[in-house]
Coordinates of C-alpha atoms and ligand atoms in Angstrom, one line a residue:
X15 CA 29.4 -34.3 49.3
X16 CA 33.0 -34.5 49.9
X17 CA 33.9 -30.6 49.3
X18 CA 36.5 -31.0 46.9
X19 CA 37.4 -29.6 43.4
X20 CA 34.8 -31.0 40.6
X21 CA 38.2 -31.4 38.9
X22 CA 41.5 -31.3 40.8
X23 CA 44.8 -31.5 38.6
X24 CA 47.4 -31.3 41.3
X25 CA 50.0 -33.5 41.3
X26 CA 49.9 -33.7 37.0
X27 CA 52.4 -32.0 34.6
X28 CA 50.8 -31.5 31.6
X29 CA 52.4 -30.1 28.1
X30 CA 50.9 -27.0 26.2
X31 CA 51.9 -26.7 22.9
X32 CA 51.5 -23.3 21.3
X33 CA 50.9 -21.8 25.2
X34 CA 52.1 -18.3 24.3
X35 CA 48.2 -17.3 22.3
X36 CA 44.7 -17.6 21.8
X37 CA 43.7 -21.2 23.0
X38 CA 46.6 -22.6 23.7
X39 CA 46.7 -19.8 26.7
X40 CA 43.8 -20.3 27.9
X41 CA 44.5 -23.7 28.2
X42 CA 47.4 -23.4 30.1
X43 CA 46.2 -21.0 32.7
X44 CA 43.1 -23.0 32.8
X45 CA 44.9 -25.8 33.3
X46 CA 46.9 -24.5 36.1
X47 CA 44.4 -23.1 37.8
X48 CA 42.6 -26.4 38.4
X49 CA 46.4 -27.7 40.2
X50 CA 48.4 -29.0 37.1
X51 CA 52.0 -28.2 37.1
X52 CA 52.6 -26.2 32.9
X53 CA 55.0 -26.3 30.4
X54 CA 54.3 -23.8 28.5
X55 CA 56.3 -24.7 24.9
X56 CA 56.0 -22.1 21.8
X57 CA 58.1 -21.0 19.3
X58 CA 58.1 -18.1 20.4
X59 CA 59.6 -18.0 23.8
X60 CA 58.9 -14.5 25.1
X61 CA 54.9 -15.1 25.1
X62 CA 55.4 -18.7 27.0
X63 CA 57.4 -17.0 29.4
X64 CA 54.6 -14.2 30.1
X65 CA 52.1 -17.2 30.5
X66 CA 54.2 -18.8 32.6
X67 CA 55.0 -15.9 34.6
X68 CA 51.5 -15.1 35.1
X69 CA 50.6 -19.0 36.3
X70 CA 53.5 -18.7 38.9
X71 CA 52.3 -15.0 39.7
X72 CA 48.3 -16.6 40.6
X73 CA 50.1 -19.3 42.7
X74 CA 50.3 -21.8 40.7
X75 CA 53.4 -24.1 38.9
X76 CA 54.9 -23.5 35.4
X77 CA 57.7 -23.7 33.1
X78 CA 58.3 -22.0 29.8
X79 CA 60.4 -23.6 27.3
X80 CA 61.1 -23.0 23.8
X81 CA 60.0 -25.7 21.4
X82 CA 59.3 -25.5 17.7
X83 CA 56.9 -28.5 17.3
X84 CA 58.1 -29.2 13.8
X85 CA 61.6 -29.9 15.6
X86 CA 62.8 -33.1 16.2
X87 CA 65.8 -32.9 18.0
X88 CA 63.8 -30.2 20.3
X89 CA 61.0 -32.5 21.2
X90 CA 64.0 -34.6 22.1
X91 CA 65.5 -31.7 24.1
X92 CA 61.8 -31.6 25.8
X93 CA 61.6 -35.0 26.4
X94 CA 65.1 -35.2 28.3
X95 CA 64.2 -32.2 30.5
X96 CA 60.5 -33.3 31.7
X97 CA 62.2 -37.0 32.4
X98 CA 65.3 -34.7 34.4
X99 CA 63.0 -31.9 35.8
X100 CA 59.4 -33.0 35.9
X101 CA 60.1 -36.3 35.8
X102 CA 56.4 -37.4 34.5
X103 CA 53.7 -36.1 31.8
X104 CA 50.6 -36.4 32.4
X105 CA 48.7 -34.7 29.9
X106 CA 49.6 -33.0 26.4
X107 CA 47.6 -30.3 24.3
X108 CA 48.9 -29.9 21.0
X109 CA 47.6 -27.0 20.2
X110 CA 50.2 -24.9 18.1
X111 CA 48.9 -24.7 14.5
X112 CA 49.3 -22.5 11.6
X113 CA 46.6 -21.3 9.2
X114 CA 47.6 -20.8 5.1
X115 CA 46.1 -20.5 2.2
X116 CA 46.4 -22.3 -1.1
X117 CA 44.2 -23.4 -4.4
X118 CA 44.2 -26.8 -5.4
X119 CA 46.4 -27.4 -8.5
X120 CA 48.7 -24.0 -7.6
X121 CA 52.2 -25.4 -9.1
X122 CA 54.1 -24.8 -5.5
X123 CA 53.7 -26.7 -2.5
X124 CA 55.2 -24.7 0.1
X125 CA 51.9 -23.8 2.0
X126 CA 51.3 -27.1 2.0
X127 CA 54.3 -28.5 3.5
X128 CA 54.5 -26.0 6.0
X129 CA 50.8 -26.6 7.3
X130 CA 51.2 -30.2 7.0
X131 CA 54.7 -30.1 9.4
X132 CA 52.7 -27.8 11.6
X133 CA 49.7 -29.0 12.1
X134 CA 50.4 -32.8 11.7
X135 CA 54.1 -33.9 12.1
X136 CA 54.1 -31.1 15.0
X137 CA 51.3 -33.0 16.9
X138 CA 52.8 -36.8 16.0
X139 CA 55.8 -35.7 17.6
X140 CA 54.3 -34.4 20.6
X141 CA 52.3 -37.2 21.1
X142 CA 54.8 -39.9 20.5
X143 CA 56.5 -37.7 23.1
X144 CA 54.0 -37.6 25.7
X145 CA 53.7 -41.0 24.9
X146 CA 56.7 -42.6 26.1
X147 CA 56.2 -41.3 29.5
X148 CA 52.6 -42.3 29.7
X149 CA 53.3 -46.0 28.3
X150 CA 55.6 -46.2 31.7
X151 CA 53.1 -44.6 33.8
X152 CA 50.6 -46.5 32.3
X153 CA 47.7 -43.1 32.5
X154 CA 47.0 -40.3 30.3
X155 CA 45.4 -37.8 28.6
X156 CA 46.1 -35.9 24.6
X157 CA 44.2 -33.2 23.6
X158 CA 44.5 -32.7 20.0
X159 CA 43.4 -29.2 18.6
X160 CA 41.7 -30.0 15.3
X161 CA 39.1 -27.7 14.0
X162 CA 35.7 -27.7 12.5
X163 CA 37.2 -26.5 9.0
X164 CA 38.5 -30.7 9.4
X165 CA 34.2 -31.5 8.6
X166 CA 33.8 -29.5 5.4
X167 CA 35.4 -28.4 2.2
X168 CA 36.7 -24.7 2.4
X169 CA 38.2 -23.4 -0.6
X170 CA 41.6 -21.6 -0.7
X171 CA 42.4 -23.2 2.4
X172 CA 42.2 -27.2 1.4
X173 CA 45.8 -28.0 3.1
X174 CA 44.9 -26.3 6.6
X175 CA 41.1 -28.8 6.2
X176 CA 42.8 -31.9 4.8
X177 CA 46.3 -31.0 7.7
X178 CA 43.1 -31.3 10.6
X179 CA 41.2 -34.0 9.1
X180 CA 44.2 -35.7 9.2
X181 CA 44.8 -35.0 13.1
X182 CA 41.5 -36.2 13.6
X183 CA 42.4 -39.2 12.0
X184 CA 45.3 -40.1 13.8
X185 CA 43.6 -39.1 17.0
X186 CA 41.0 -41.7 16.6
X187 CA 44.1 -44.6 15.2
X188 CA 46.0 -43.8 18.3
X189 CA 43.4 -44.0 20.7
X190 CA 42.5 -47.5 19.7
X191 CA 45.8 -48.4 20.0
X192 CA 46.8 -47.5 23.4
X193 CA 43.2 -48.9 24.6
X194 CA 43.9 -52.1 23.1
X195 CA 47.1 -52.4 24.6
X196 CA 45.7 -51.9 28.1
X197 CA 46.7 -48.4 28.9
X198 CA 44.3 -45.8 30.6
X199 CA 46.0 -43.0 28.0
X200 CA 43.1 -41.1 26.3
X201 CA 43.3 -39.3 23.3
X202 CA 40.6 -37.1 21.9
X203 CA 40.8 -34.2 19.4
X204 CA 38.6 -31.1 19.7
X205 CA 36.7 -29.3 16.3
X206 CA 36.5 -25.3 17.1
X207 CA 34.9 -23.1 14.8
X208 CA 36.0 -19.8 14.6
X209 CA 37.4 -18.8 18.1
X210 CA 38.9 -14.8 18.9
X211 CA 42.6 -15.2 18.7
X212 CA 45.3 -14.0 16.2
X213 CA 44.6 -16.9 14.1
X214 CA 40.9 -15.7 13.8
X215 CA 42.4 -12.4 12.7
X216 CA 44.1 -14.5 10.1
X217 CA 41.1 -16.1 9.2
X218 CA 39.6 -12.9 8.5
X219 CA 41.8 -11.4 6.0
X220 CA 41.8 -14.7 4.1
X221 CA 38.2 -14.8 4.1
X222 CA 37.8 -10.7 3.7
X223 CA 35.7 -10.9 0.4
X224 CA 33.0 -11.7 2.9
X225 CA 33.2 -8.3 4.1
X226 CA 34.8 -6.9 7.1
X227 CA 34.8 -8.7 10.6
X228 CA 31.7 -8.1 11.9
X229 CA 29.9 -8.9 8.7
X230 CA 31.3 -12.3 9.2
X231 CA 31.0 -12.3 13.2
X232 CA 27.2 -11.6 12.1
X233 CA 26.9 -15.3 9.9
X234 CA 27.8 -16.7 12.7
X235 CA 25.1 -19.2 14.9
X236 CA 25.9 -16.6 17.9
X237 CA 26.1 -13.8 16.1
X238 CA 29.8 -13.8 17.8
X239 CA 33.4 -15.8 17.7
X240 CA 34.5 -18.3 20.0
X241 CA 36.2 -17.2 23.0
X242 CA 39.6 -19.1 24.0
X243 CA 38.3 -19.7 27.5
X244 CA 35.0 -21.9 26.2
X245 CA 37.6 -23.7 24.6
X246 CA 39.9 -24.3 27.4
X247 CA 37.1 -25.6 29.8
X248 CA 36.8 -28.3 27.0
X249 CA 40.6 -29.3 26.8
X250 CA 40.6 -28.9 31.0
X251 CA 37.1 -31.8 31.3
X252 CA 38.9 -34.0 28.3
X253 CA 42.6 -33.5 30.1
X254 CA 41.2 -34.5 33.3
X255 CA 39.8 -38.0 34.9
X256 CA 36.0 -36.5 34.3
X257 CA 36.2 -37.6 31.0
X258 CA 37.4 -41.2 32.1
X259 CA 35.3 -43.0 29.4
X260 CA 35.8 -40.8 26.8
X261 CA 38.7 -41.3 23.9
X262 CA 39.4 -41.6 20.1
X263 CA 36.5 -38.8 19.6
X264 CA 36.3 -35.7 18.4
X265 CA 34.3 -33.2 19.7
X266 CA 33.3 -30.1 17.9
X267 CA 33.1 -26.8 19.8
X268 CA 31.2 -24.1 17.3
X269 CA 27.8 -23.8 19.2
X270 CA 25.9 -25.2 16.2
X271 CA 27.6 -23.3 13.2
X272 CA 28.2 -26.8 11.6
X273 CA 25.1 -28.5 12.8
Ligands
NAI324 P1 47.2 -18.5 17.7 O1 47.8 -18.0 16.4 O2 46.6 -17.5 18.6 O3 48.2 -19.4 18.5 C1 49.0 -20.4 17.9 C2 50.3 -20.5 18.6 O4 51.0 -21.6 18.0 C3 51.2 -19.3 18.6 O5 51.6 -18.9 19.9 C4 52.4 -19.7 17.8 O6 53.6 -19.1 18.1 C5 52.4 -21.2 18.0 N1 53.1 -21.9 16.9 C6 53.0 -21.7 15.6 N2 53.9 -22.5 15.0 C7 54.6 -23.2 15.9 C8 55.6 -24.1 15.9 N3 56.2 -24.5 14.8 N4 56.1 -24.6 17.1 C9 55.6 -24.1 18.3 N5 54.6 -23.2 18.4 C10 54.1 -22.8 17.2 O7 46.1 -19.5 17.2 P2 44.9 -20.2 18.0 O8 43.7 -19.8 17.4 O9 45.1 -20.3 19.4 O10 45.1 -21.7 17.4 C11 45.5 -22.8 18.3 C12 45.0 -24.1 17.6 O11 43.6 -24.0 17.4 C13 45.6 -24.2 16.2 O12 46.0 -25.6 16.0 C14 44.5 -23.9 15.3 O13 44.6 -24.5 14.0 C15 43.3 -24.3 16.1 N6 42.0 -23.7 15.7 C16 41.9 -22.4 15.8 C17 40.6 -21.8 15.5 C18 40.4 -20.3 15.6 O14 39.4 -19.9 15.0 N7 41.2 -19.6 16.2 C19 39.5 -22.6 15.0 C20 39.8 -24.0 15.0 C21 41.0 -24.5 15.3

């Protein structure tokens, strides 16, 4: 037995996308606490900052920055500070997604286009990104946040399905890729089901003609939601070399509700 860490990030930057709630959080103090070195990107700036805060305040290494992942020009700005300050990425979780609702055939397609940049350009850009610097570095690891809404048909909320699906998709395309071209870059996407953060609350309103939240906590196989932390300890095992044979997956995170 040699003693150390089961898993033991030091050394690795790794980008959190969406790092100021819910599982993106969790997954950067999780993250950090097993050694990596966070940047901790969100739109919204203040809550980055108070994750990175705390990181730095447990010991460990962090960074906020400001990012809004639909943003070209700002994954650009991203890109040209980790390559000045950080100088390497090791890992990316995209995990900053919006939830919407809208019923097939409505006339507007604004929820649609929103989710879709979101959800789907928001990840492609982070992962050609991350990317560039793992192509040179030749390793790597992607964590894409999907969600188990990508493996069935929910009505009023078909974009935010098909906007998953479609990460799941490209998850899978990507990984192939990279394998074939000899890198060790893995990409894998993960499938929650319904996990307690403000999107949850989100998903409640949405959904309240199935009665108030604990008449839906109730349906659920656990009786409970998902906590943010179960879900980190899933992006932390795929982010890190214990899941060295594992890529162009998904992996679905509901504790049987979709079984
Ligand atoms: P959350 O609402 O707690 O956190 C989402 C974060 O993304 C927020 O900090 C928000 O500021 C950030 N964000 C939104 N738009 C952004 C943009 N354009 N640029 C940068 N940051 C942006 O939600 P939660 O639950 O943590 O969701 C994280 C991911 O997990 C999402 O992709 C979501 O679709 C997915 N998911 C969530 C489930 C749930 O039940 N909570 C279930 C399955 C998947």
């Amino acid at each position: 037995m040699s003693g150390g860490r089961w898993i033991d990030l030091s050394g690795q930057v790794a980008v959190v996308t969406g790092a100021a709630s819910g599982i993106g959080r969790a997954s950067a103090l999780a993250l950090a606490e097993v050694g990596a070195e966070v940047i901790a990107a969100d739109l919204d700036q203040a809550g980055a900052r108070a994750v990175a805060d705390a990181i730095v305040a447990a010991g460990g290494r962090a960074t906020a920055r400001a990012l809004d992942v639909t943003s070209d020009a700002a994954w650009r700005d991203l890109e040209r500070w980790i390559a000045d300050e950080a100088h390497r990425l090791d890992i990316l979780v995209n995990s900053a997604g919006i939830v919407g609702t809208d019923r097939v055939g409505d006339p507007g397609t604004e929820a649609y286009r929103r989710i879709f940049a979101v959800n789907v350009e928001g990840s492609l850009l982070g992962m050609r990104t991350a990317l560039g610097f793992m192509r040179r570095s030749g390793h790597g690891a992607i964590v894409n946040v999907s969600s188990a809404a990508s493996l069935a048909g929910a009505s009023i909320m078909a974009s935010y399905g098909a906007s998953k699906a479609a990460i799941a998709h490209y998850t899978r395309s990507a990984a192939l890729e990279v394998a074939r071209a000899g890198h060790d870059i893995r990409i894998n996407s993960i499938h929650p089901g319904v996990i307690e953060t403000a999107m949850a609350d989100a998903f409640c309103e949405i959904y309240s003609g199935l009665g108030p939240r604990e008449a839906v906590e109730a349906r659920m196989t656990t009786g409970r939601f998902g906590r943010a932390e179960e879900v980190a300890d899933l992006v932390v095992f795929l982010s890190s070399p214990r899941a060295s044979f594992i890529s162009g997956t998904g992996i679905v995170i509901d504790r049987a509700q979709s079984a």
